[in-house]
Structures are given as C-alpha cells and as structure tokens.
Short mmCIF file of C-alpha atoms and ligand atoms in Angstrom, two decimals:
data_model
loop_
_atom_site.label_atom_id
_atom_site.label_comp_id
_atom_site.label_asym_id
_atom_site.label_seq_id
_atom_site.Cartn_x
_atom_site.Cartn_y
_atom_site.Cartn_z
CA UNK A 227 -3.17 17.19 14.73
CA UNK A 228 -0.02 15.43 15.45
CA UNK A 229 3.42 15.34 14.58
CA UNK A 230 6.37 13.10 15.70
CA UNK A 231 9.76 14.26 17.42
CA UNK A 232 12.77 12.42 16.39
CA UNK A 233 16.43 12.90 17.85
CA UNK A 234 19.12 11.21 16.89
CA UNK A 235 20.38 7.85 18.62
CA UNK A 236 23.97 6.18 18.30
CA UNK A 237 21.96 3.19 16.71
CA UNK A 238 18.89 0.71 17.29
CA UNK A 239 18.74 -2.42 18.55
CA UNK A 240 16.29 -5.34 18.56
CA UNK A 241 13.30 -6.89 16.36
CA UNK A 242 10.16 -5.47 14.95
CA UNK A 243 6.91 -7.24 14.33
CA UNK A 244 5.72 -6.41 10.77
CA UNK A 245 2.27 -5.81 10.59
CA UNK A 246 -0.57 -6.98 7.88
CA UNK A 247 0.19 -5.91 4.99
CA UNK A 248 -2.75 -2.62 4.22
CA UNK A 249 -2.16 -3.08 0.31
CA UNK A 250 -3.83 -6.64 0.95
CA UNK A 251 -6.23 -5.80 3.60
CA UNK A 252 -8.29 -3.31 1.42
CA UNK A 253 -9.14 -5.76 -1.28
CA UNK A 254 -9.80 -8.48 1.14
CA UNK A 255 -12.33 -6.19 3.20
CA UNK A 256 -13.85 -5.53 -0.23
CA UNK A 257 -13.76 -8.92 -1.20
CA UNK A 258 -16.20 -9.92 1.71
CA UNK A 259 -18.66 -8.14 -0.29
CA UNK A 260 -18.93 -11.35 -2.34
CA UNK A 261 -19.23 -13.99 1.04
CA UNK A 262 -23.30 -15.02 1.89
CA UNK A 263 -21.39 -15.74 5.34
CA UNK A 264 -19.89 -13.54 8.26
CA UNK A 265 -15.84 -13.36 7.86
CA UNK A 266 -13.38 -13.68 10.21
CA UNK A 267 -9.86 -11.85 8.96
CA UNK A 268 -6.74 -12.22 10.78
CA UNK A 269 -3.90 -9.92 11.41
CA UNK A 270 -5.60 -6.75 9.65
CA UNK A 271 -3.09 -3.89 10.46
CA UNK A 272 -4.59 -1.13 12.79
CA UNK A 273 -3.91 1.71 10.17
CA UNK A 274 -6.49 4.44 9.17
CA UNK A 275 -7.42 3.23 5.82
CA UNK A 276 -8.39 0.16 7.48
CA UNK A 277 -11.22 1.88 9.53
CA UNK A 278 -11.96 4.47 6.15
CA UNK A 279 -12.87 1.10 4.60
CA UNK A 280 -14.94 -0.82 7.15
CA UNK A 281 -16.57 2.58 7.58
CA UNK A 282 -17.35 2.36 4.24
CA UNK A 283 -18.95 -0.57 4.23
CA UNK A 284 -20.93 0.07 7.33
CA UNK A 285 -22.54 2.49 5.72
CA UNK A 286 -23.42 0.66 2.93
CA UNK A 287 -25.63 -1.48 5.34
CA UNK A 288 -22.52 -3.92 6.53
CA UNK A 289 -21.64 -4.91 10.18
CA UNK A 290 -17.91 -5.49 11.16
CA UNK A 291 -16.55 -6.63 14.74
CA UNK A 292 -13.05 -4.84 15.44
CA UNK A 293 -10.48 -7.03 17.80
CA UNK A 294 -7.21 -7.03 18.09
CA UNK A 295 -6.63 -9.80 15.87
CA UNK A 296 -9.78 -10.84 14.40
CA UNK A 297 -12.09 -8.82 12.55
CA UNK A 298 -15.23 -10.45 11.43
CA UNK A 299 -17.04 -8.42 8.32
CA UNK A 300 -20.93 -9.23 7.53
CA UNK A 301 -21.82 -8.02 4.37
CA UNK A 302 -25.43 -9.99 4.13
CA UNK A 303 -27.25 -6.93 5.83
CA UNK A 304 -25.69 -4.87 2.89
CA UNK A 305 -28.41 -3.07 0.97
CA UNK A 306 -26.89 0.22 0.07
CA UNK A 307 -24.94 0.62 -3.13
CA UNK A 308 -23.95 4.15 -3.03
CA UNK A 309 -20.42 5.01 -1.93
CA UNK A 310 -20.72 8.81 -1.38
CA UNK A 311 -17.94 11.61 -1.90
CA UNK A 312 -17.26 12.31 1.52
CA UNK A 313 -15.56 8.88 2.37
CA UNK A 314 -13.99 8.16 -0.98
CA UNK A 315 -12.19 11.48 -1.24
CA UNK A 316 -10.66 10.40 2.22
CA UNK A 317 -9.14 6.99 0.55
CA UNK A 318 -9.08 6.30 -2.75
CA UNK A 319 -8.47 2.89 -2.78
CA UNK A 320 -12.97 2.85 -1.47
CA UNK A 321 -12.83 2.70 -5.96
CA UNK A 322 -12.20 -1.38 -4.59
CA UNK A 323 -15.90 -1.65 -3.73
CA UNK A 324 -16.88 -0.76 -7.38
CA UNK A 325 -16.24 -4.57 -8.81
CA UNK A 326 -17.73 -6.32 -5.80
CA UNK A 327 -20.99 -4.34 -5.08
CA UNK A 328 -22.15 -4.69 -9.51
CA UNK A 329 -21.26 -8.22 -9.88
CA UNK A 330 -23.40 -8.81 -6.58
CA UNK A 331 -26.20 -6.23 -6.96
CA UNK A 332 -26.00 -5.43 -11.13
CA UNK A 333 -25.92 -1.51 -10.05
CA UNK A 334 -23.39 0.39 -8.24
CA UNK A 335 -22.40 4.29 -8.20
CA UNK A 336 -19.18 5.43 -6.29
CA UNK A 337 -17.81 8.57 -5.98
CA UNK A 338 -15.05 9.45 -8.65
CA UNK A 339 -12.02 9.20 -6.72
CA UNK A 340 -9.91 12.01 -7.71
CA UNK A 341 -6.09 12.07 -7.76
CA UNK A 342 -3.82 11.90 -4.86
CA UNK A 343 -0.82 14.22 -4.45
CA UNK A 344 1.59 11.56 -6.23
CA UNK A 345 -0.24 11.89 -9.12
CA UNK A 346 -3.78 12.26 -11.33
CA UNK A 347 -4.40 8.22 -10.42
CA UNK A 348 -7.06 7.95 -12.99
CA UNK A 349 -9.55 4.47 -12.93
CA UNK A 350 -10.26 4.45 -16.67
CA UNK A 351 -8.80 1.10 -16.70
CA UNK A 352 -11.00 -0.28 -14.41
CA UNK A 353 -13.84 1.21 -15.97
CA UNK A 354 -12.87 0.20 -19.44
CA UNK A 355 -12.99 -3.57 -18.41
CA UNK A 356 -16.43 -3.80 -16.50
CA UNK A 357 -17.82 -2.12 -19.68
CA UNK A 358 -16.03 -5.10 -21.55
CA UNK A 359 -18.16 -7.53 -18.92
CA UNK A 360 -21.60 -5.98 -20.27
CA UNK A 361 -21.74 -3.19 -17.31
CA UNK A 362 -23.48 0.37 -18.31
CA UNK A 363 -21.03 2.76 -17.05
CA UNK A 364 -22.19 6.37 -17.22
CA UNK A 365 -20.34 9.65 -14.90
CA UNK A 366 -22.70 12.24 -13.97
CA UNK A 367 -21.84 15.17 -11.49
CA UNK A 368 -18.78 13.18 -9.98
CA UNK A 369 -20.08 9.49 -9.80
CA UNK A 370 -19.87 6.48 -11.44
CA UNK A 371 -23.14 5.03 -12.10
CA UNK A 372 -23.02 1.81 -13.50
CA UNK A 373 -25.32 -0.98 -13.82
CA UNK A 374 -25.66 -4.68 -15.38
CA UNK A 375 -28.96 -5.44 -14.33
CA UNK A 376 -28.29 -9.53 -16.02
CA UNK A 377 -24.94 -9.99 -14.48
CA UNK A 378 -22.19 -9.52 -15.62
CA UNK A 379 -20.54 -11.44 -18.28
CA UNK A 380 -17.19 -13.29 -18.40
CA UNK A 381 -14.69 -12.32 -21.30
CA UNK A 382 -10.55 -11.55 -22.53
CA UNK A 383 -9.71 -8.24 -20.66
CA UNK A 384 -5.99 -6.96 -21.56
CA UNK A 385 -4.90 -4.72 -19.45
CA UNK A 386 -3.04 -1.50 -21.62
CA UNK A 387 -1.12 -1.14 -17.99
CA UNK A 388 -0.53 -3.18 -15.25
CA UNK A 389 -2.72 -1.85 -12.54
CA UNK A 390 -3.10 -3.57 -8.87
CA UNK A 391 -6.43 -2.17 -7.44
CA UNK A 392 -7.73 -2.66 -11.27
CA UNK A 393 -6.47 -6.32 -11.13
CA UNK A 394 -8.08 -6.71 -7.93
CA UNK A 395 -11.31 -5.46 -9.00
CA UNK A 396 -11.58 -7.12 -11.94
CA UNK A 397 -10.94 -10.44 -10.40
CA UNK A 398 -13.76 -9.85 -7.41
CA UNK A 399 -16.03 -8.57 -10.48
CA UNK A 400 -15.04 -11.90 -12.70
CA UNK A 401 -16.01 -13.73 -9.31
CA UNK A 402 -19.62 -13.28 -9.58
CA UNK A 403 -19.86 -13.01 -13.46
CA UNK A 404 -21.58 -15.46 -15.79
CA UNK A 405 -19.14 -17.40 -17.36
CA UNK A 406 -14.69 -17.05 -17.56
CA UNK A 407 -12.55 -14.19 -17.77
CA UNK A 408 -9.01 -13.89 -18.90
CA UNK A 409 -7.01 -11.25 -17.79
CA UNK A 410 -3.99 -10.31 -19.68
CA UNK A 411 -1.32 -8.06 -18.08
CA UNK A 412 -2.72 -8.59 -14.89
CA UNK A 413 -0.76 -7.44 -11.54
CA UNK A 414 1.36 -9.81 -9.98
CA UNK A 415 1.78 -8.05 -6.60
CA UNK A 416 1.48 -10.17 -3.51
CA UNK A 417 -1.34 -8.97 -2.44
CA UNK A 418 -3.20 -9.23 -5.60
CA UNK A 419 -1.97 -12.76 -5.36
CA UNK A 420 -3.68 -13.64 -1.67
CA UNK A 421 -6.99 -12.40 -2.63
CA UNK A 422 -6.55 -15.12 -5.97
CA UNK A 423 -5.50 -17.42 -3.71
CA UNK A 424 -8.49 -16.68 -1.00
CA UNK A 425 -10.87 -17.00 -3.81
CA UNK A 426 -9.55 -19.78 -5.30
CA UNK A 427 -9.77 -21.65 -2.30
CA UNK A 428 -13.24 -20.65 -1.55
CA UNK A 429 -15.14 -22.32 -4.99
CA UNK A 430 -13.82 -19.29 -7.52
CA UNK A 431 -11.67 -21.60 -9.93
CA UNK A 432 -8.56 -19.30 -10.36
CA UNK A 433 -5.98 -20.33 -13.10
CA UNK A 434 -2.39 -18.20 -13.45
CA UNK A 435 -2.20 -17.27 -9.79
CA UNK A 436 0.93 -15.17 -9.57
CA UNK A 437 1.20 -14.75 -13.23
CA UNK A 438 0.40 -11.82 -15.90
CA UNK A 439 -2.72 -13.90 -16.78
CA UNK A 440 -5.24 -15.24 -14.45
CA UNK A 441 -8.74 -16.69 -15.62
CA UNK A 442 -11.49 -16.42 -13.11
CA UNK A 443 -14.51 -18.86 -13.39
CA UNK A 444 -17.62 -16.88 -12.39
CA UNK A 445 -20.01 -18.34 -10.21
CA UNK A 446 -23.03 -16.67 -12.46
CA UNK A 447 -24.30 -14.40 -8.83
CA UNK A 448 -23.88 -16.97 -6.71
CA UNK A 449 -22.04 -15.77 -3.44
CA UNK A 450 -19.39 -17.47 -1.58
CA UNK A 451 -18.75 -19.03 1.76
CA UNK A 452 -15.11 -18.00 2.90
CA UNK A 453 -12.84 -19.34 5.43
CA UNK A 454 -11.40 -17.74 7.81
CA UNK A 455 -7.58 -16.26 6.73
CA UNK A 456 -4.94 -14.27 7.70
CA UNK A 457 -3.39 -11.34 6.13
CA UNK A 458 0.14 -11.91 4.67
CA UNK A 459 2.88 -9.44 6.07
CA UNK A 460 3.20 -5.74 4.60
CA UNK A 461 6.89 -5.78 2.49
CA UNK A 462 6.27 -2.12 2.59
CA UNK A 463 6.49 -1.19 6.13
CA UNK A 464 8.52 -4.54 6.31
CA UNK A 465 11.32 -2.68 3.65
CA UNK A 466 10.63 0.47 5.68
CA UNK A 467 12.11 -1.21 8.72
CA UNK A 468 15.24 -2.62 7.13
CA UNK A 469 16.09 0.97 5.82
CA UNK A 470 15.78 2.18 9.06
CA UNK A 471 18.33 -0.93 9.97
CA UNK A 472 20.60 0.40 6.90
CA UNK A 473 20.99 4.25 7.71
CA UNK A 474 21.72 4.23 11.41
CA UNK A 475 23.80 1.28 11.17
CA UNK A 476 21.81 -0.58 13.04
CA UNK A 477 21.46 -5.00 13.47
CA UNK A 478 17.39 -5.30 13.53
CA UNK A 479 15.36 -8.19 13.60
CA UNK A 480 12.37 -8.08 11.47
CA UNK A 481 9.80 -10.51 12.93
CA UNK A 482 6.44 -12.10 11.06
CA UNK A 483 8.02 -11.14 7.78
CA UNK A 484 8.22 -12.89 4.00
CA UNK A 485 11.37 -12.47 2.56
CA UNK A 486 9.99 -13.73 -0.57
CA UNK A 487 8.48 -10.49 -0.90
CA UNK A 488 10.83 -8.55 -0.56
CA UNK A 489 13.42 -10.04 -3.35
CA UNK A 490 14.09 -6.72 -5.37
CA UNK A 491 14.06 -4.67 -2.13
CA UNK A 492 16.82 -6.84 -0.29
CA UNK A 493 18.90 -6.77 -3.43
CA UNK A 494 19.08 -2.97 -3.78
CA UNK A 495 20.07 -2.90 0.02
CA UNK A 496 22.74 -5.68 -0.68
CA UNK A 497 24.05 -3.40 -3.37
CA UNK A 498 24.45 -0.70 -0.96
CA UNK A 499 26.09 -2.72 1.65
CA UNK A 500 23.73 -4.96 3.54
CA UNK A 501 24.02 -8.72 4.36
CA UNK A 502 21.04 -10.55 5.44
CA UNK A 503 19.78 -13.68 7.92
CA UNK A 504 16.83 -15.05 6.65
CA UNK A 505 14.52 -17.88 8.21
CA UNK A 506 10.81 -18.54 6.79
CA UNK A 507 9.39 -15.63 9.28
CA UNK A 508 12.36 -13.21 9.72
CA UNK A 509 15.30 -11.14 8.15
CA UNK A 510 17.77 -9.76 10.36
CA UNK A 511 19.74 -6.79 8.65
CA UNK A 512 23.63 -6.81 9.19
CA UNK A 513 24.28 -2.91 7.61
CA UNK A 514 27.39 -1.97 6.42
CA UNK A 515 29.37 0.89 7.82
CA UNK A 516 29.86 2.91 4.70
CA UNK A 517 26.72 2.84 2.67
CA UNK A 518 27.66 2.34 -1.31
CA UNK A 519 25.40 4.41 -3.73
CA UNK A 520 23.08 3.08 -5.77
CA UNK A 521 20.84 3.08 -9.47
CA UNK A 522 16.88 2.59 -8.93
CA UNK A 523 13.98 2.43 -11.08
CA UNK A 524 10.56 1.70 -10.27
CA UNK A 525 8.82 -0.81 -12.01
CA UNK A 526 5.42 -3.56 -10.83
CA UNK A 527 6.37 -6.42 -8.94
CA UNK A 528 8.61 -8.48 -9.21
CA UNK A 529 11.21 -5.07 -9.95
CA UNK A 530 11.59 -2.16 -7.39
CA UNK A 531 8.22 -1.08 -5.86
CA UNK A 532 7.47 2.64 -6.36
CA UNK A 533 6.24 2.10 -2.31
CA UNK A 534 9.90 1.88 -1.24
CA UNK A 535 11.01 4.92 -3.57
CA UNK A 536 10.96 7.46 -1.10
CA UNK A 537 12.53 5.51 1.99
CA UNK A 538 15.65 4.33 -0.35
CA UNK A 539 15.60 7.93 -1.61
CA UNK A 540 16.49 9.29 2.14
CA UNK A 541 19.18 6.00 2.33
CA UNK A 542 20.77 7.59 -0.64
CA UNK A 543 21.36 10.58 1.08
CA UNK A 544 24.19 9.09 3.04
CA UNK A 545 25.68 6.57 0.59
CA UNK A 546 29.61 7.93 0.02
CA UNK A 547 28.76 8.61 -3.57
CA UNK A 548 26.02 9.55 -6.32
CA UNK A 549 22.81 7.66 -6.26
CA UNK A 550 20.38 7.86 -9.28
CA UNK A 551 16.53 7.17 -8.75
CA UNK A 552 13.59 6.80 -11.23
CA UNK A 553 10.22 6.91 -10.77
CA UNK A 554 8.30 5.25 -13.70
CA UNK A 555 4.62 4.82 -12.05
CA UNK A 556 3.52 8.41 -10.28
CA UNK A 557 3.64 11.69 -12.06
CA UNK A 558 4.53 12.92 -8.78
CA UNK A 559 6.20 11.03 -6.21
CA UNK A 560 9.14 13.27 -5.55
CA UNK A 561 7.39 15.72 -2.69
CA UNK A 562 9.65 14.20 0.12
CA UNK A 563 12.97 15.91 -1.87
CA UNK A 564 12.53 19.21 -1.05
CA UNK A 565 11.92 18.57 2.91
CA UNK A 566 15.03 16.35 2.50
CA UNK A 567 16.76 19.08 0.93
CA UNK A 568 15.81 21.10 3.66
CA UNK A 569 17.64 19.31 6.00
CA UNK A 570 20.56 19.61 3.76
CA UNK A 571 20.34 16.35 1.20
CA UNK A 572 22.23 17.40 -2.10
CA UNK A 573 19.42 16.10 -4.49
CA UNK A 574 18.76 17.39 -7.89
CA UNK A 575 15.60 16.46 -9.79
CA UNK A 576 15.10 16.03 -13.61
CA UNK A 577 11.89 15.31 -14.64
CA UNK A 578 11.09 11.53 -13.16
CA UNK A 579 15.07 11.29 -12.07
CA UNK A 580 16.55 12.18 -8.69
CA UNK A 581 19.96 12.00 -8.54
CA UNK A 582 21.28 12.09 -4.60
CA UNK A 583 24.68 13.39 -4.39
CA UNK A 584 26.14 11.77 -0.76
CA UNK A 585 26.96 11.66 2.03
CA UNK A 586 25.02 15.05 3.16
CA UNK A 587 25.45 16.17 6.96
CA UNK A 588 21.57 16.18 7.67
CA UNK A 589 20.13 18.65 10.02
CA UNK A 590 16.85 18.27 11.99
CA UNK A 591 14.25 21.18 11.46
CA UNK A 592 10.47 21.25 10.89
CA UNK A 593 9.51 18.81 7.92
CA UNK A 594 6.19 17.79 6.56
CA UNK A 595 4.90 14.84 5.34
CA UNK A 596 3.18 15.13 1.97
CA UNK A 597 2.08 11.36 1.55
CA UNK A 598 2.06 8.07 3.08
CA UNK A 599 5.96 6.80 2.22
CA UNK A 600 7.44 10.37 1.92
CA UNK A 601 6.36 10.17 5.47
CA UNK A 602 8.45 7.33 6.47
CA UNK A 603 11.42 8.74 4.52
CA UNK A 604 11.48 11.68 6.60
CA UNK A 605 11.16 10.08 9.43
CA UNK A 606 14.48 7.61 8.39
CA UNK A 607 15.85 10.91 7.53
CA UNK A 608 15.25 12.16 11.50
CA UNK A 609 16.52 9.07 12.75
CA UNK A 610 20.42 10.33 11.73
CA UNK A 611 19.70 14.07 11.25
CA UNK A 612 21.78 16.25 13.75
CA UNK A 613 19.48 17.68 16.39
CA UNK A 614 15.52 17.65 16.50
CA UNK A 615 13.52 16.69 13.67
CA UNK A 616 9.56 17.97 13.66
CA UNK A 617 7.86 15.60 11.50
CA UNK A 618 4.09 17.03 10.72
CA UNK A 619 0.81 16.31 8.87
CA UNK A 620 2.12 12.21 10.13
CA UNK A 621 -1.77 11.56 9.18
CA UNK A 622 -0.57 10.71 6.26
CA UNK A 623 1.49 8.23 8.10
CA UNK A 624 -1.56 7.29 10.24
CA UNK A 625 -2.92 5.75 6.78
CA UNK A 626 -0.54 2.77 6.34
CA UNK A 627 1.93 2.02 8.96
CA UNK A 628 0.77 0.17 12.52
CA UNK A 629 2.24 2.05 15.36
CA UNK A 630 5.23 3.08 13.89
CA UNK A 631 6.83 5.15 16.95
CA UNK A 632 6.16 2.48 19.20
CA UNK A 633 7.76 -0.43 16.87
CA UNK A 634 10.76 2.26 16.81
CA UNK A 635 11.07 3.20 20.40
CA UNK A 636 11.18 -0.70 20.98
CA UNK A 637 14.06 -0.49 19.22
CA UNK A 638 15.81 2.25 21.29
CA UNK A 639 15.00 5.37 18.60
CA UNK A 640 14.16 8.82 20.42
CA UNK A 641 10.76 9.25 18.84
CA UNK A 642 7.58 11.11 20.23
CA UNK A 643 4.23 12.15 19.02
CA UNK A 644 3.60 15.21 20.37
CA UNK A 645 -0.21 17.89 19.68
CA UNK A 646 0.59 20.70 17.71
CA UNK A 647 0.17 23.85 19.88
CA UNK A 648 -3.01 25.38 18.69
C1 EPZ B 1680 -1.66 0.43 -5.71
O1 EPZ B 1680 -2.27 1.63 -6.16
C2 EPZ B 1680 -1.20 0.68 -4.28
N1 EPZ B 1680 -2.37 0.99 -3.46
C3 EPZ B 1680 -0.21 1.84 -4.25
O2 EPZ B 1680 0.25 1.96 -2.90
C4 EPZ B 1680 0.97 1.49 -5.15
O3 EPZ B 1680 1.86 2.58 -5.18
C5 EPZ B 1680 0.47 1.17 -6.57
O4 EPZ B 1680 -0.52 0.12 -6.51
C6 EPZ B 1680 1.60 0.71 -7.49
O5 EPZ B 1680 2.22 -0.41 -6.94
C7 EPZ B 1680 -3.16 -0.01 -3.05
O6 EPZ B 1680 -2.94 -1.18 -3.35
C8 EPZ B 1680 -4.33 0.36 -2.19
P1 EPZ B 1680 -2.05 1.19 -10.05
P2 EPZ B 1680 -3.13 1.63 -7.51
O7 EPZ B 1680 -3.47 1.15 -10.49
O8 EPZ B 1680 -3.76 0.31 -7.70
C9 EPZ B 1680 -1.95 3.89 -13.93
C10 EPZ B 1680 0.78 3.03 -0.89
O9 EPZ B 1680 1.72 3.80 -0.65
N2 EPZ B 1680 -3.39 3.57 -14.05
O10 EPZ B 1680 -1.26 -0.07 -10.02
O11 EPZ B 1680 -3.99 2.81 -7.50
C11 EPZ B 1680 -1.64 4.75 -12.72
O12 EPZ B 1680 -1.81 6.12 -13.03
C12 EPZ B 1680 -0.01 3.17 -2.17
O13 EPZ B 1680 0.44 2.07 -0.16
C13 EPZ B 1680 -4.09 4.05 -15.14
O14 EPZ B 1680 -3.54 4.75 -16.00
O15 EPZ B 1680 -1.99 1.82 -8.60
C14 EPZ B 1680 -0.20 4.42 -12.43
O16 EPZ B 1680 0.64 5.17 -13.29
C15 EPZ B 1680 0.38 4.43 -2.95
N3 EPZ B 1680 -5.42 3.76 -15.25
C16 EPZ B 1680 -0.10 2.96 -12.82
O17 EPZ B 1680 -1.23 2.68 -13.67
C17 EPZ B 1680 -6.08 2.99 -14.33
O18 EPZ B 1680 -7.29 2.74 -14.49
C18 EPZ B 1680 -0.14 1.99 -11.65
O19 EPZ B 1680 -1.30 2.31 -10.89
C19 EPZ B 1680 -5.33 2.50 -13.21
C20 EPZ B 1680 -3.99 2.80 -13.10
#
C-alpha cells in the first residue's frame, strides 16, 4: 500500500489542470449501456473508480479501449446481467448499472451495495421508483433481482429526497421505457445535468434540464446512437485545488475549469478572504493573508456540496476565529476531525456540527485517510503542518482525484508517495 509524504513549503506557485469530473464519468460509462453503437468519451479522469466501473462492465460481456484521452465503451457484446458482490462492494456507485441494464434487458440483479464509512447510503429510493415503472423488484441473499420482462413503463416519480445517482438512474431507466416520465425533486447537480444533456442530444427528448423536474420521453427499448462527448471538469477536485490556493497562501491557476460550477464554493472562499480571476476555462485564486472564519452547511446543488465539507473543514482550522460546519447529507462524514485533531486542530463535534476554533499551530504526524475527501483534507492539512505529515490508506484518494501529487509538486509542494515498509 501507499501513503504520501508531505512537508511544508513557504507557498505554491503555478496552474493546475482539473481533471474530468468522476461524479459525471460513472453515469456516463453506465449510460453507454443504452448506445447500439461503440462510444468514444473524452477526458475521463484516470481515477480508480473509473477502472472499478469499466471492469464492471467488462465483465458483464462489454469491451472498452483505455487511452489517454479517449475511451471508447462497446456495450453491444453485453450479455451478462449479473453485477456480482465482489466488484460492487469495491464501489458503490456499480448500483448505476441497475437502471440501464432492466430498461435494456427487462431483468437485472446487482449486488446490494452496502454503506460506505460516511454513512448507511441506502438505494430504497431508487428501488422505490423502478417498482413505480412496472419493474418486479425482489432482495434475496444480498441482491437485487428485478425484472420487467414488457419494458418498463413511463410515469410521475417524486422523489421523497433529492438523490444524484437515483436521479441518474432513473433518467437512463426512463430512457428506454415505454412512454414519459416526470421526475419531481430530481437532482440538479452538474453532472446529473451532462448525462440529460448527452441524452437529450442523442434522440431521448429531455424537458427541465437543470431543474427539480425533468420528463424523459422513452424510446419504448429502442437503443441509442451517441456522439462522441467530453466529460465536463470535476468542481470537486477543482474546489480541492483552490483550498489548497487558500491555506498556504498561495496565487494558483486552475486550468480546464467551470466556474459556473463552482458558485457556492467560490463564495464561501470569498467569505473567508479570497478574490478571484475568472475567464470561461480558468480561476486564478488571489488568497488573503489572514483567513476570516466562516458558517457552512451542506445542502444539493446549487448550496454547499457535502464533497467540499471536509477540505473547507481543514481551511477552518487556520481562519483567526471560530468556524461552524454542518453536515446535512451523511450520517457520518466527520472521520477526518479526529486525524485533524491529531495534528492539533481545536475542533469540537456536536452531533452533525463541527465547530473549528482557529488558528491551530498544526503539527505533521502519521494520519489516515478514512474516505475519498477526508483524504484531500488531510493532505491540505500537511501542506501547512509543521514538520512531516504521513498520509496513509491514500487508496481512498486513488478513487477520485487524477494524480494528485504530481498536479501538486507542479506547483512547488514537497509531496511523495512512498511503500509502506512491510
Ligand atoms: C453522490 O452520491 C456522489 N457520488 C457523492 O460523492 C455525493 O457526496 C452525493 O451524491 C451527494 O452529493 C456519485 O455521484 C458517484 P445521494 P449518492 O443519493 O448519489 C439519501 C464523492 O466524494 N438517499 O444524492 O449516493 C442518502 O442517504 C461521493 O465523490 C436515500 O435515503 O448520494 C443521502 O443522505 C461521496 N435513499 C442523500 O439521500 C436513496 O435511495 C443524498 O444521497 C438514495 C439516497
């Protein structure tokens, strides 16, 4: 396994090319399930979920081509519809194939995907609405079997919470059904936006794009020729990036980016200090010296993604003042406080609410990473810690952000990954 090394640096310096955004890539791999032709998708990130999910659908029967930046996914070979334990428990975002693989062969059983450590992450959502579209859904030792042997049928879904892989399913499900569906309460995340838009533009008539209602017009089985695309920019890693820029002080250029995006997240940053330079493909952070605390909640898109939680949870740390941060989506999406604590944050936790009590003196020690974004945060946390900081268990990182100690040692951080001795 490895872990990264991090030392302190006076500051960074210098522009970082954001990546595809992984949030986007997984339903669009998933999404090729529904094409009768071979796909060709542009700037997919090179992250591990990435590979979990091509794997995935190689071993359904699919065929993918890997390059650097085209991947081309043929799904017409695909005759398997089982989607077995071992891979899903690795990622479970594989609950993505469900929608596509019933509305194309009218039976489907994945793996249940079990919680996370942020929290249970239950799919009854999902669930509930394909059984609203006609689909048998039955669990039996850990999978969901479900079936619609007639298609499945168009109809008014309302969502009782706002859920982005459920949106995303639903729509790719809706694609292939007999008839229109209306989703109400729908997610209105970027990415859940490009794969409406990819659809849309591909013969799936797609009302209330970027909305809390879309209505899909199923093509009653018939699958779809798509066009080549691109995947738009991750605002995650992108945001990731600027609050490196923000705690060591430091003017970065953040390259192949939409600001659009990334509204809520600049804001909170410009409360703290920040200004900004933006141009259609860039922002270029100017931070402030002294780093002004700040009051967070996370809510869906358009408000504060839970995503950026942890990274502006490590920022807080050395604001001159007392930051308060709520976490309204995850049950459990505090982990990276006690490692921060570690390293001497002042952070107190009640129920859902941190409140960071800055500026702390942070110290580098041994620090593990418990998810994908408490990751990052401790690694923002090494980047101005005193001394060494031993980041381990980064495959968590591995999942979701491209190269990550590269994009930073381009910018002049002291950043390694190094084997753990055996
Ligand atoms: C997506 O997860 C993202 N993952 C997550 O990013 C992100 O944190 C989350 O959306 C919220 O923005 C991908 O897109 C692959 P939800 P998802 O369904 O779709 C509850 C990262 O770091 N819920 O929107 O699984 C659920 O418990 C990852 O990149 C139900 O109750 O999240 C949660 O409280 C982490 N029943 C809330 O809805 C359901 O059937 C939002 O979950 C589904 C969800």
């Amino acid at each position: 396994m490895d872990y990264l090394q991090i030392k302190r640096v006076k500051s960074l310096n210098g522009q970082i090319k954001i990546s595809g955004a992984k949030n986007a890539s997984l339903p669009l791999i998933a999404m090729t399930i529904l094409a009768k032709n071979n796909v060709s998708i542009k700037n997919l990130p090179h992250v591990a979920d990435i590979n979990t999910l091509l794997k995935l659908l190689s071993n359904l029967g699919a065929t993918f081509n890997r390059g650097d930046e085209i991947t081309t996914v043929d799904t017409s070979s695909l005759t398997e519809t089982k989607a077995t334990y071992d891979i899903v428990k690795t990622m479970r975002a594989s609950i993505l194939v469900l929608g596509p693989i019933l509305a194309r062969f009218g039976h489907c059983e994945v793996s249940l995907p079990g919680g996370c450590a942020i929290g249970q992450r239950p799919i009854d959502l999902h669930l509930k609405a394909l059984e609203q579209m006609g689909a048998k859904i039955d669990i039996k030792a850990g999978y969901i079997e479900a079936s619609a042997p007639d298609g499945l049928k168009g109809c008014e879904i309302i969502f009782d919470k706002i859920t982005v892989t459920g949106t995303a399913n639903i729509v790719m499900a809706a694609a292939l059904a007999h008839g229109s569906t209306t989703i109400t309460n729908a997610a209105r995340e970027p990415e859940v936006v490009q794969l409406c838009e990819i659809l849309n533009s591909n013969g799936v008539e797609i009302d209330g794009i970027g909305t809390a209602v879309l209505t899909i017009q199923g093509t009653s089985g018939k699958l779809i020729d798509i066009e080549e695309f691109s995947v738009i920019p991750d605002r995650i890693e992108a945001g990731t990036y600027l609050c490196a820029g923000a705690i060591t002080r430091s003017e970065l250029t953040l390259t192949s980016v939409n600001a659009k995006h990334l509204s809520a997240v600049l804001s909170k940053l410009e409360e703290m200090g920040s200004t900004f330079t933006i141009t259609p493909d860039t922002i270029t952070i100017h931070p402030s010296e002294i780093i002004k605390p700040v009051k967070i909640v996370t809510q869906e898109y358009p408000a504060f993604p839970t995503d950026m939680q942890a990274q502006f949870l490590a920022l807080a740390t050395q604001a001159n003042g007392t930051s308060i941060i709520e976490e309204r989506l995850f049950e459990n999406r505090f982990m990276h406080v006690s490692e921060l604590q570690r390293m001497g944050a002042d952070i107190s936790l009640n129920g859902h609410v941190a409140t960071v009590n800055g500026k702390s003196k942070l110290s580098g020690t041994d620090v593990m990473a418990t998810d994908l974004r408490a990751s990052s945060a401790l690694v923002l946390a090494g980047l101005v810690a005193d001394g060494t900081t031993d980041v381990h268990r980064i495959y968590h990182l591995d999942r979701g952000y491209d190269s990550l100690e590269k994009k930073l040692q381009n910018v002049g951080a002291d950043i390694i990954r190094l084997k753990e001795q055996q």
